[in-house]
Short mmCIF file of C-alpha atoms in Angstrom, two decimals:
data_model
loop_
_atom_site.label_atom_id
_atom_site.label_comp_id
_atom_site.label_asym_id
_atom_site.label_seq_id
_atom_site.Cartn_x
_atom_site.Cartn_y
_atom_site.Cartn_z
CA UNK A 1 26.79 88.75 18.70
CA UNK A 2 27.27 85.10 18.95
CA UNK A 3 26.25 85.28 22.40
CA UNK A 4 23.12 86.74 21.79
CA UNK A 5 21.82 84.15 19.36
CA UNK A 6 22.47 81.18 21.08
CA UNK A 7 20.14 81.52 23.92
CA UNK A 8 17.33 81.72 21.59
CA UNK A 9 18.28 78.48 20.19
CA UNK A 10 17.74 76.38 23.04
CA UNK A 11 14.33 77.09 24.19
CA UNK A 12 13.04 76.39 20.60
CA UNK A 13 14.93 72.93 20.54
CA UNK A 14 13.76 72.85 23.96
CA UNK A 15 10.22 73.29 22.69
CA UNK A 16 10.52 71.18 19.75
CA UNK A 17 11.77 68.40 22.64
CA UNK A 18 8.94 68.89 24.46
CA UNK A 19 6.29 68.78 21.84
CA UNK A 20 7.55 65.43 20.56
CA UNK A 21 7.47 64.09 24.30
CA UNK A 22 3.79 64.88 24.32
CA UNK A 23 3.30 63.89 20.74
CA UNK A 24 4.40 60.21 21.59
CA UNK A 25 3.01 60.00 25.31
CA UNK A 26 -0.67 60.73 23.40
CA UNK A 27 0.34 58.23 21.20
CA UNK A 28 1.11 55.84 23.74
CA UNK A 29 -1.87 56.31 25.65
CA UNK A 30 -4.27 55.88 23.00
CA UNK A 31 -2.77 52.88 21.85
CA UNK A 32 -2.80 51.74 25.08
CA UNK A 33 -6.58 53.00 25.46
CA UNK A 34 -7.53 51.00 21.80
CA UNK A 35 -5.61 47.90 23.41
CA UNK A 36 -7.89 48.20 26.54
CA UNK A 37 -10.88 48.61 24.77
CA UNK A 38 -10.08 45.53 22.22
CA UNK A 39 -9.72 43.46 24.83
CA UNK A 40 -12.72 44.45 26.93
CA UNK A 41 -14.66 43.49 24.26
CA UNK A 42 -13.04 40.16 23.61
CA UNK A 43 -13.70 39.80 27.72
CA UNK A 44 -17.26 40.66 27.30
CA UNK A 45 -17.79 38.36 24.39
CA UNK A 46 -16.27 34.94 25.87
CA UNK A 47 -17.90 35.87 28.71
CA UNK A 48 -21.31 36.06 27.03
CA UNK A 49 -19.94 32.70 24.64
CA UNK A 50 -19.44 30.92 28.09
CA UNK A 51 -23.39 32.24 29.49
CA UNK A 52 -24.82 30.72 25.93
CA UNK A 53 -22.85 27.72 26.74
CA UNK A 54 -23.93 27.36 30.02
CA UNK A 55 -27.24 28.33 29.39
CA UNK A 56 -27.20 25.46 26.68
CA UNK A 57 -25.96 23.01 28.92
CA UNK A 58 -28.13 23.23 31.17
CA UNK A 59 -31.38 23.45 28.71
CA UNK A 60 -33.67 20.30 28.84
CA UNK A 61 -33.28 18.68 25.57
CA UNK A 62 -36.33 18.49 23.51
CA UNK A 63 -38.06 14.67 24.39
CA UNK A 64 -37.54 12.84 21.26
CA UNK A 65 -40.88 10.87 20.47
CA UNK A 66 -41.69 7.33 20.44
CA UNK A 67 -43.64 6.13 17.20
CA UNK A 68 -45.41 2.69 17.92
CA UNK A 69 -46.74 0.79 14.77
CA UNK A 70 -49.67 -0.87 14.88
CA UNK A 71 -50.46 -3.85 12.69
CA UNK A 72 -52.05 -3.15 9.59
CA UNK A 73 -56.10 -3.55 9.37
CA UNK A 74 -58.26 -4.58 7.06
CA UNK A 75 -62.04 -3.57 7.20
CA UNK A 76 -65.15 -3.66 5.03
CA UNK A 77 -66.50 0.03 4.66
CA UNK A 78 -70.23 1.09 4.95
CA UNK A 79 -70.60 1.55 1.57
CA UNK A 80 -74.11 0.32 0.38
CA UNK A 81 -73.85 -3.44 -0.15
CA UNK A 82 -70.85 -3.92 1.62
CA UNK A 83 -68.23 -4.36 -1.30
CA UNK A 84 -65.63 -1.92 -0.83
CA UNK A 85 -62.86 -1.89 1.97
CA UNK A 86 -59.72 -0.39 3.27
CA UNK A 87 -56.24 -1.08 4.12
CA UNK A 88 -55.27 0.86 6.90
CA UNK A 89 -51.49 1.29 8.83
CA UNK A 90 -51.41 3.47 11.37
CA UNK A 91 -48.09 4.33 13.51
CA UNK A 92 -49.26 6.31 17.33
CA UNK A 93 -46.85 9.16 18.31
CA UNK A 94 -46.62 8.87 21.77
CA UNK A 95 -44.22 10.27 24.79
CA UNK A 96 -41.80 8.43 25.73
CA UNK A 97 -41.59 4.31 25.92
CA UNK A 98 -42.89 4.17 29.07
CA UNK A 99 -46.63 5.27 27.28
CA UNK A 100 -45.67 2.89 24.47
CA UNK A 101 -45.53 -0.15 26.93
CA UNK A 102 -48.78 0.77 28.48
CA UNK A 103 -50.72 1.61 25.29
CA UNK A 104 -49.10 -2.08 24.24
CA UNK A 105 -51.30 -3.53 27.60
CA UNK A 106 -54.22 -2.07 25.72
CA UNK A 107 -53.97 -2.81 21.94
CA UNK A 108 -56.53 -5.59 21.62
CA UNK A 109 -59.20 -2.96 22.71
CA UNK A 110 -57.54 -0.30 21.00
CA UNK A 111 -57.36 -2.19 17.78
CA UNK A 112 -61.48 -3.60 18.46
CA UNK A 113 -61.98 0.60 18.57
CA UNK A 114 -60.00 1.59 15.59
CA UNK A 115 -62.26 -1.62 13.59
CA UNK A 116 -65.32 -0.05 14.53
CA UNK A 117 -64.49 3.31 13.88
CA UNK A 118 -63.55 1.99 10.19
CA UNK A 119 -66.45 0.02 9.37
CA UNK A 120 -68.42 3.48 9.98
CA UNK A 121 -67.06 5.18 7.55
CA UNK A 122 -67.79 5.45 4.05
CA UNK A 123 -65.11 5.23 1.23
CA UNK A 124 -66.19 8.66 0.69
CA UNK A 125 -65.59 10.27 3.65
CA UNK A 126 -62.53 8.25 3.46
CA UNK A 127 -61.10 9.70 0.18
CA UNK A 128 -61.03 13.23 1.34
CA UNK A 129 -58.20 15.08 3.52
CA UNK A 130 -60.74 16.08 5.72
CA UNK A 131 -62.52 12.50 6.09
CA UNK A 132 -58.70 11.02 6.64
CA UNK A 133 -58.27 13.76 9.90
CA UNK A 134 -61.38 12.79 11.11
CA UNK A 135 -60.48 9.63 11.27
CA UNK A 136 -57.34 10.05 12.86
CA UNK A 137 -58.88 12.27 15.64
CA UNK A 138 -60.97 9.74 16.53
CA UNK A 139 -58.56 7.42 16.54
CA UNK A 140 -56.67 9.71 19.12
CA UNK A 141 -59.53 10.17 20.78
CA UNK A 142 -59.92 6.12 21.27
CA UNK A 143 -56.09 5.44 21.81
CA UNK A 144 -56.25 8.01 24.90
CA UNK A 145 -59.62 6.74 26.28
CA UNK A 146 -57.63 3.34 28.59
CA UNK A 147 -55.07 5.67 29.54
CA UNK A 148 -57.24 7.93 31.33
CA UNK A 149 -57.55 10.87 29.48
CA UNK A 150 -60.71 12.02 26.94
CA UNK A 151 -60.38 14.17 23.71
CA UNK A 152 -63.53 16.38 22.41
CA UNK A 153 -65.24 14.39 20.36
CA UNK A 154 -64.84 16.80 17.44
CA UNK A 155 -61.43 18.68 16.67
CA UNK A 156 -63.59 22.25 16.00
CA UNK A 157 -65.55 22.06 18.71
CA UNK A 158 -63.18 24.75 20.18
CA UNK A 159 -64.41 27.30 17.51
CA UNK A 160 -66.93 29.44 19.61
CA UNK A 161 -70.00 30.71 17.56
CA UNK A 162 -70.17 27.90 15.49
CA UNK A 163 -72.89 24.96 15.37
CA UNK A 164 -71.73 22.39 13.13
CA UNK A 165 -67.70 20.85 12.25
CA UNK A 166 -68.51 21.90 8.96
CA UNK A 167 -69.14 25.22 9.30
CA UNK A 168 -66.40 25.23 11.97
CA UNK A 169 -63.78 23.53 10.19
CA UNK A 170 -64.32 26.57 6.84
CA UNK A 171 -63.52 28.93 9.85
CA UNK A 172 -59.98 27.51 10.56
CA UNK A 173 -57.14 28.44 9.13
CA UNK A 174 -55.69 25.38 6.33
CA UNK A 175 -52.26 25.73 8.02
CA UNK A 176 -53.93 24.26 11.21
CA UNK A 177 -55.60 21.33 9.42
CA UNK A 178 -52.09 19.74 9.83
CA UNK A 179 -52.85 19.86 13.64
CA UNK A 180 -56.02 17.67 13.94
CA UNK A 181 -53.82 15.00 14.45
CA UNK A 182 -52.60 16.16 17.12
CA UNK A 183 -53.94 16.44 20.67
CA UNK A 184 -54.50 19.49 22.45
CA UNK A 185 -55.06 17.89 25.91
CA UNK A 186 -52.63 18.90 28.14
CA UNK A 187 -50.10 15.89 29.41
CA UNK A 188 -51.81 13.62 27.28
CA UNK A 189 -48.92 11.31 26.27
CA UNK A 190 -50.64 10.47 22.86
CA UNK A 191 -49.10 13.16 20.77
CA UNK A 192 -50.89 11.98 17.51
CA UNK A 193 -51.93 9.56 14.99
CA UNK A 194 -49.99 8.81 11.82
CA UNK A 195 -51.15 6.99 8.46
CA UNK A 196 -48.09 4.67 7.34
CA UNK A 197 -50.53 2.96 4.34
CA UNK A 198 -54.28 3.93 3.30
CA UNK A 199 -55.79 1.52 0.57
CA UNK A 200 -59.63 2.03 -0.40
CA UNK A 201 -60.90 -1.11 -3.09
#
């Protein structure tokens, strides 16, 4: 009888033997697939860190501009008998300072433009936000004239259907009053007109 019995026993440890075998090759090859896939991913992200970087690198920085004061003026308004005036700073935003050594050449006429524009205006128009941009586009408008290039006279001139800069500046969004300061001329090294001081007596 004892002859019988053992035979049996050995292909069930024989089994058992091989099911562990498999048990811990699957084992080992998933880990090993989870390792592969971890670090695929890690490859895939430095090499998509290094791309940014490269990309970043090689990106033109943005041009930093050059702000050029201009002296402060002082003008009599057009006020009816002639006893108010202003106090006016005024800093240009321009390119680079290359444009702020040529606009330099220039400043005697500039300045003779920006006191005539002044003396036209009224301390009314003056007071308002609106009267202010105005001013300043025309003031871009002058500053850009020696150095060869010509803004529209009026900032909402661009707004088809529209007759008057009244009527065309109601149409415009109040967000994009900020931008009348700005020119919209392409290459025009002029980027805008800022107000360091404004003084109406």
């Amino acid at each position: 009888m004892s002859t019988t019995a053992e035979p049996e026993k050995k292909p069930v440890k024989s089994k058992k033997l091989l099911i562990i075998v498999v048990v811990v090759v699957l084992l080992l090859l998933m880990a090993g697939g989870g390792a592969a896939y971890v670090l695929s991913q890690r490859h895939t992200a430095d090499e998509d860190g290094e791309e940014l970087a490269a990309a970043q690198e090689h990106a033109e920085p943005a041009s930093v501009p050059t702000f050029l004061p201009v002296d402060t003026m002082v003008v009599n308004l057009a006020d009816p008998g002639g006893e108010r005036f202003a106090q006016v700073g005024i800093t240009l935003e321009l390119a680079d300072a290359k444009t702020a050594e040529r606009v330099k050449q220039y400043m005697p006429s500039i300045r003779s433009s920006v006191l005539l524009l002044l003396s036209q205006r009224t301390s009314d128009e003056l007071l308002r936000r609106d009267g202010k941009e105005k001013l300043a586009h025309d003031i871009l408008r002058e500053v850009s004239r020696p150095l060869g290039f010509s803004v529209p006279e009026t900032p909402s001139a661009a707004v088809p259907g529209t007759t008057d800069g009244s009527k065309a500046a109601k149409t415009k969004d109040k967000d994009k009053s900020k931008k009348r300061t700005k020119t919209d001329v392409p290459d025009n090294p002029v980027r805008g007109v800022l107000f360091s001081g404004f003084i109406i007596q």
